[in-house]
Amino acid sequence: MNVLLTGGAGYIGSHIVRALQDAGQECVVYDNLCKGNAEAVPECELVVADVADGEALQNAFREHDIEAVIHLAAYIEAGESVEKPDKYFHNNTRIGLTLLDAMRECNVGKIVFSSTAAVYGTPERVPIEETDRLEPINPYGASKLCVEYMLRAYATAYNLGVVSLRYFNVAGAHPDGDIGEAHTPETHLIPLILQVPLGKRENIKIFGQDYGTPDGTCIRDYIHVCDLADAHVLALGATTPGEVKAYNLGNGEGFSVREVIETCRLVTEAPIPAEETPRRPGDPARLVAASQKAITELKWQPNFPELATIVAHAWEWHKNHPNGYET
Ligand code: UFG
């Protein structure tokens, strides 16, 4: 199957490209490189263009005989989305519609959508199941949920086959050590913590200590980026025309910010000082996935469920690439 990945030169996209190549699938990366890195996808056809450009998308679909899309291109910072909702609805929601129309125009009938745990907002219960209430508490989650709604309507009306993958907290790096996380600026917890032993920051700030959790800090479910990538390969084979399927992807175990910092201390053998600071806007207290549906229906099996392994792989990457893909 010929697959096009929007945002495929990013952190998650580059690991999916590797998983697709390992599975013998043909893929094309479509990325404007505003956040992505061409160096992360060295052995893949790369189209440098924007998803907002419907004509360029159609050209790419036709030229490469594309049968399926994995749609990753998006802004991803929940905190920032509270300050700049326009950026999120324009770039995440509006370009989703441009993509769907280009797919329709070119008869591309399958899509795997990069959705997020943020569509649940503050969950009624954890672990969260796919049928639980969808009520995002930040514009990032809302911008992604809008795309889920558009996908549902397009599936029904135009026979599109859709799988939405709701990621929990993605971390780690490829065990081969040559691709990993390289965001500028970095906003995610694990890479920020690892900047301390790298000498790039003095301490890690803990955002909020008064959440209703055992140690007062937010709890998240961390998933290895390679396990997440494998789920995309399986999801491509699970699309059915006219149907929408949604799967949570996490490991079903929550770790507090303090526990993640402690794991990083153990893995790096560095002291890693922490500073208590106020809450970051838009953060729910606790997000933990029930991923049984993906395990049962997609036959997904995580290879690296342990937080210590996820951190160890991330540490290996950051130690050897302290400036990401910059040489
Ligand atoms: N945090 C800190 N200090 C930091 C950075 C983060 O305490 O310097 C805390 C956050 O407040 C949060 C937790 O660490 O409680 C995790 O924060 P991240 O920014 O690493 O991740 P988020 O949970 O905000 O969001 C991530 C992805 C989203 C996805 C979400 C799903 O960025 O795209 O996970 O859980 F939707």
mmCIF file with all atom_site columns, C-alpha atoms and ligand atoms in Angstrom, residues 76 78 116-118 140 167-169 187-190 192 204-207 218 220 222 257 280 283 287, ligand 1:
data_model
loop_
_atom_site.group_PDB
_atom_site.id
_atom_site.type_symbol
_atom_site.label_atom_id
_atom_site.label_alt_id
_atom_site.label_comp_id
_atom_site.label_asym_id
_atom_site.label_entity_id
_atom_site.label_seq_id
_atom_site.pdbx_PDB_ins_code
_atom_site.Cartn_x
_atom_site.Cartn_y
_atom_site.Cartn_z
_atom_site.occupancy
_atom_site.B_iso_or_equiv
_atom_site.pdbx_formal_charge
_atom_site.auth_seq_id
_atom_site.auth_comp_id
_atom_site.auth_asym_id
_atom_site.auth_atom_id
_atom_site.pdbx_PDB_model_num
ATOM   1  C CA  . ILE A 1 76  ? 0.644  19.860 19.736 1.00 0.00 ? 76  ILE A CA  1
ATOM   2  C CA  . ALA A 1 78  ? -1.949 22.011 25.106 1.00 0.00 ? 78  ALA A CA  1
ATOM   3  C CA  . THR A 1 116 ? -5.075 12.578 21.400 1.00 0.00 ? 116 THR A CA  1
ATOM   4  C CA  . ALA A 1 117 ? -6.050 11.793 24.972 1.00 0.00 ? 117 ALA A CA  1
ATOM   5  C CA  . ALA A 1 118 ? -6.776 15.518 25.214 1.00 0.00 ? 118 ALA A CA  1
ATOM   6  C CA  . TYR A 1 140 ? -5.653 21.685 21.377 1.00 0.00 ? 140 TYR A CA  1
ATOM   7  C CA  . TYR A 1 167 ? -2.340 8.956  21.890 1.00 0.00 ? 167 TYR A CA  1
ATOM   8  C CA  . PHE A 1 168 ? -1.525 9.293  25.540 1.00 0.00 ? 168 PHE A CA  1
ATOM   9  C CA  . ASN A 1 169 ? 1.977  10.626 26.418 1.00 0.00 ? 169 ASN A CA  1
ATOM   10 C CA  . THR A 1 187 ? 7.816  21.448 26.010 1.00 0.00 ? 187 THR A CA  1
ATOM   11 C CA  . HIS A 1 188 ? 7.403  17.771 26.919 1.00 0.00 ? 188 HIS A CA  1
ATOM   12 C CA  . LEU A 1 189 ? 8.245  16.495 30.347 1.00 0.00 ? 189 LEU A CA  1
ATOM   13 C CA  . ILE A 1 190 ? 10.749 13.662 29.706 1.00 0.00 ? 190 ILE A CA  1
ATOM   14 C CA  . LEU A 1 192 ? 12.945 18.577 29.447 1.00 0.00 ? 192 LEU A CA  1
ATOM   15 C CA  . ILE A 1 204 ? 13.016 20.787 35.988 1.00 0.00 ? 204 ILE A CA  1
ATOM   16 C CA  . LYS A 1 205 ? 9.934  22.791 36.904 1.00 0.00 ? 205 LYS A CA  1
ATOM   17 C CA  . ILE A 1 206 ? 7.005  20.859 38.355 1.00 0.00 ? 206 ILE A CA  1
ATOM   18 C CA  . PHE A 1 207 ? 3.820  22.525 37.123 1.00 0.00 ? 207 PHE A CA  1
ATOM   19 C CA  . CYS A 1 218 ? -0.296 15.366 37.355 1.00 0.00 ? 218 CYS A CA  1
ATOM   20 C CA  . ARG A 1 220 ? 0.091  10.617 32.754 1.00 0.00 ? 220 ARG A CA  1
ATOM   21 C CA  . TYR A 1 222 ? 3.604  7.147  28.913 1.00 0.00 ? 222 TYR A CA  1
ATOM   22 C CA  . VAL A 1 257 ? 5.443  14.145 37.384 1.00 0.00 ? 257 VAL A CA  1
ATOM   23 C CA  . ARG A 1 280 ? 0.210  25.179 33.658 1.00 0.00 ? 280 ARG A CA  1
ATOM   24 C CA  . ASP A 1 283 ? -3.651 20.359 32.248 1.00 0.00 ? 283 ASP A CA  1
ATOM   25 C CA  . LEU A 1 287 ? -4.907 10.702 32.093 1.00 0.00 ? 287 LEU A CA  1
HETATM 26 N N1  . UFG B 2 .   ? 5.184  19.181 33.094 1.00 0.00 ? 1   UFG B N1  1
HETATM 27 C C1  . UFG B 2 .   ? 5.897  19.726 34.160 1.00 0.00 ? 1   UFG B C1  1
HETATM 28 N N2  . UFG B 2 .   ? 7.011  20.436 33.847 1.00 0.00 ? 1   UFG B N2  1
HETATM 29 C C2  . UFG B 2 .   ? 7.449  20.641 32.573 1.00 0.00 ? 1   UFG B C2  1
HETATM 30 C C3  . UFG B 2 .   ? 6.708  20.070 31.494 1.00 0.00 ? 1   UFG B C3  1
HETATM 31 C C4  . UFG B 2 .   ? 5.574  19.342 31.802 1.00 0.00 ? 1   UFG B C4  1
HETATM 32 O O1  . UFG B 2 .   ? 5.529  19.584 35.314 1.00 0.00 ? 1   UFG B O1  1
HETATM 33 O O2  . UFG B 2 .   ? 8.465  21.325 32.392 1.00 0.00 ? 1   UFG B O2  1
HETATM 34 C C5  . UFG B 2 .   ? 3.982  18.386 33.396 1.00 0.00 ? 1   UFG B C5  1
HETATM 35 C C6  . UFG B 2 .   ? 2.730  18.900 32.723 1.00 0.00 ? 1   UFG B C6  1
HETATM 36 O O3  . UFG B 2 .   ? 2.125  19.902 33.484 1.00 0.00 ? 1   UFG B O3  1
HETATM 37 C C7  . UFG B 2 .   ? 1.912  17.624 32.616 1.00 0.00 ? 1   UFG B C7  1
HETATM 38 C C8  . UFG B 2 .   ? 2.962  16.512 32.452 1.00 0.00 ? 1   UFG B C8  1
HETATM 39 O O4  . UFG B 2 .   ? 4.188  17.095 32.886 1.00 0.00 ? 1   UFG B O4  1
HETATM 40 O O5  . UFG B 2 .   ? 1.234  17.399 33.814 1.00 0.00 ? 1   UFG B O5  1
HETATM 41 C C9  . UFG B 2 .   ? 3.131  16.074 31.030 1.00 0.00 ? 1   UFG B C9  1
HETATM 42 O O6  . UFG B 2 .   ? 3.282  17.237 30.219 1.00 0.00 ? 1   UFG B O6  1
HETATM 43 P P1  . UFG B 2 .   ? 3.715  17.183 28.687 1.00 0.00 ? 1   UFG B P1  1
HETATM 44 O O7  . UFG B 2 .   ? 3.796  18.590 28.214 1.00 0.00 ? 1   UFG B O7  1
HETATM 45 O O8  . UFG B 2 .   ? 4.901  16.312 28.534 1.00 0.00 ? 1   UFG B O8  1
HETATM 46 O O9  . UFG B 2 .   ? 2.510  16.425 28.011 1.00 0.00 ? 1   UFG B O9  1
HETATM 47 P P2  . UFG B 2 .   ? 0.931  16.744 28.040 1.00 0.00 ? 1   UFG B P2  1
HETATM 48 O O10 . UFG B 2 .   ? 0.315  15.752 28.970 1.00 0.00 ? 1   UFG B O10 1
HETATM 49 O O11 . UFG B 2 .   ? 0.629  18.157 28.267 1.00 0.00 ? 1   UFG B O11 1
HETATM 50 O O12 . UFG B 2 .   ? 0.541  16.493 26.528 1.00 0.00 ? 1   UFG B O12 1
HETATM 51 C C10 . UFG B 2 .   ? 0.990  15.372 25.808 1.00 0.00 ? 1   UFG B C10 1
HETATM 52 C C11 . UFG B 2 .   ? 1.039  15.729 24.340 1.00 0.00 ? 1   UFG B C11 1
HETATM 53 C C12 . UFG B 2 .   ? -0.335 15.952 23.840 1.00 0.00 ? 1   UFG B C12 1
HETATM 54 C C13 . UFG B 2 .   ? -1.243 14.827 24.208 1.00 0.00 ? 1   UFG B C13 1
HETATM 55 C C14 . UFG B 2 .   ? -1.195 14.549 25.672 1.00 0.00 ? 1   UFG B C14 1
HETATM 56 C C15 . UFG B 2 .   ? -2.040 13.376 26.006 1.00 0.00 ? 1   UFG B C15 1
HETATM 57 O O13 . UFG B 2 .   ? 1.810  16.863 24.128 1.00 0.00 ? 1   UFG B O13 1
HETATM 58 O O14 . UFG B 2 .   ? -0.265 16.095 22.458 1.00 0.00 ? 1   UFG B O14 1
HETATM 59 O O15 . UFG B 2 .   ? 0.140  14.296 26.044 1.00 0.00 ? 1   UFG B O15 1
HETATM 60 O O16 . UFG B 2 .   ? -1.894 13.019 27.347 1.00 0.00 ? 1   UFG B O16 1
HETATM 61 F F1  . UFG B 2 .   ? -2.506 15.135 23.900 1.00 0.00 ? 1   UFG B F1  1
#
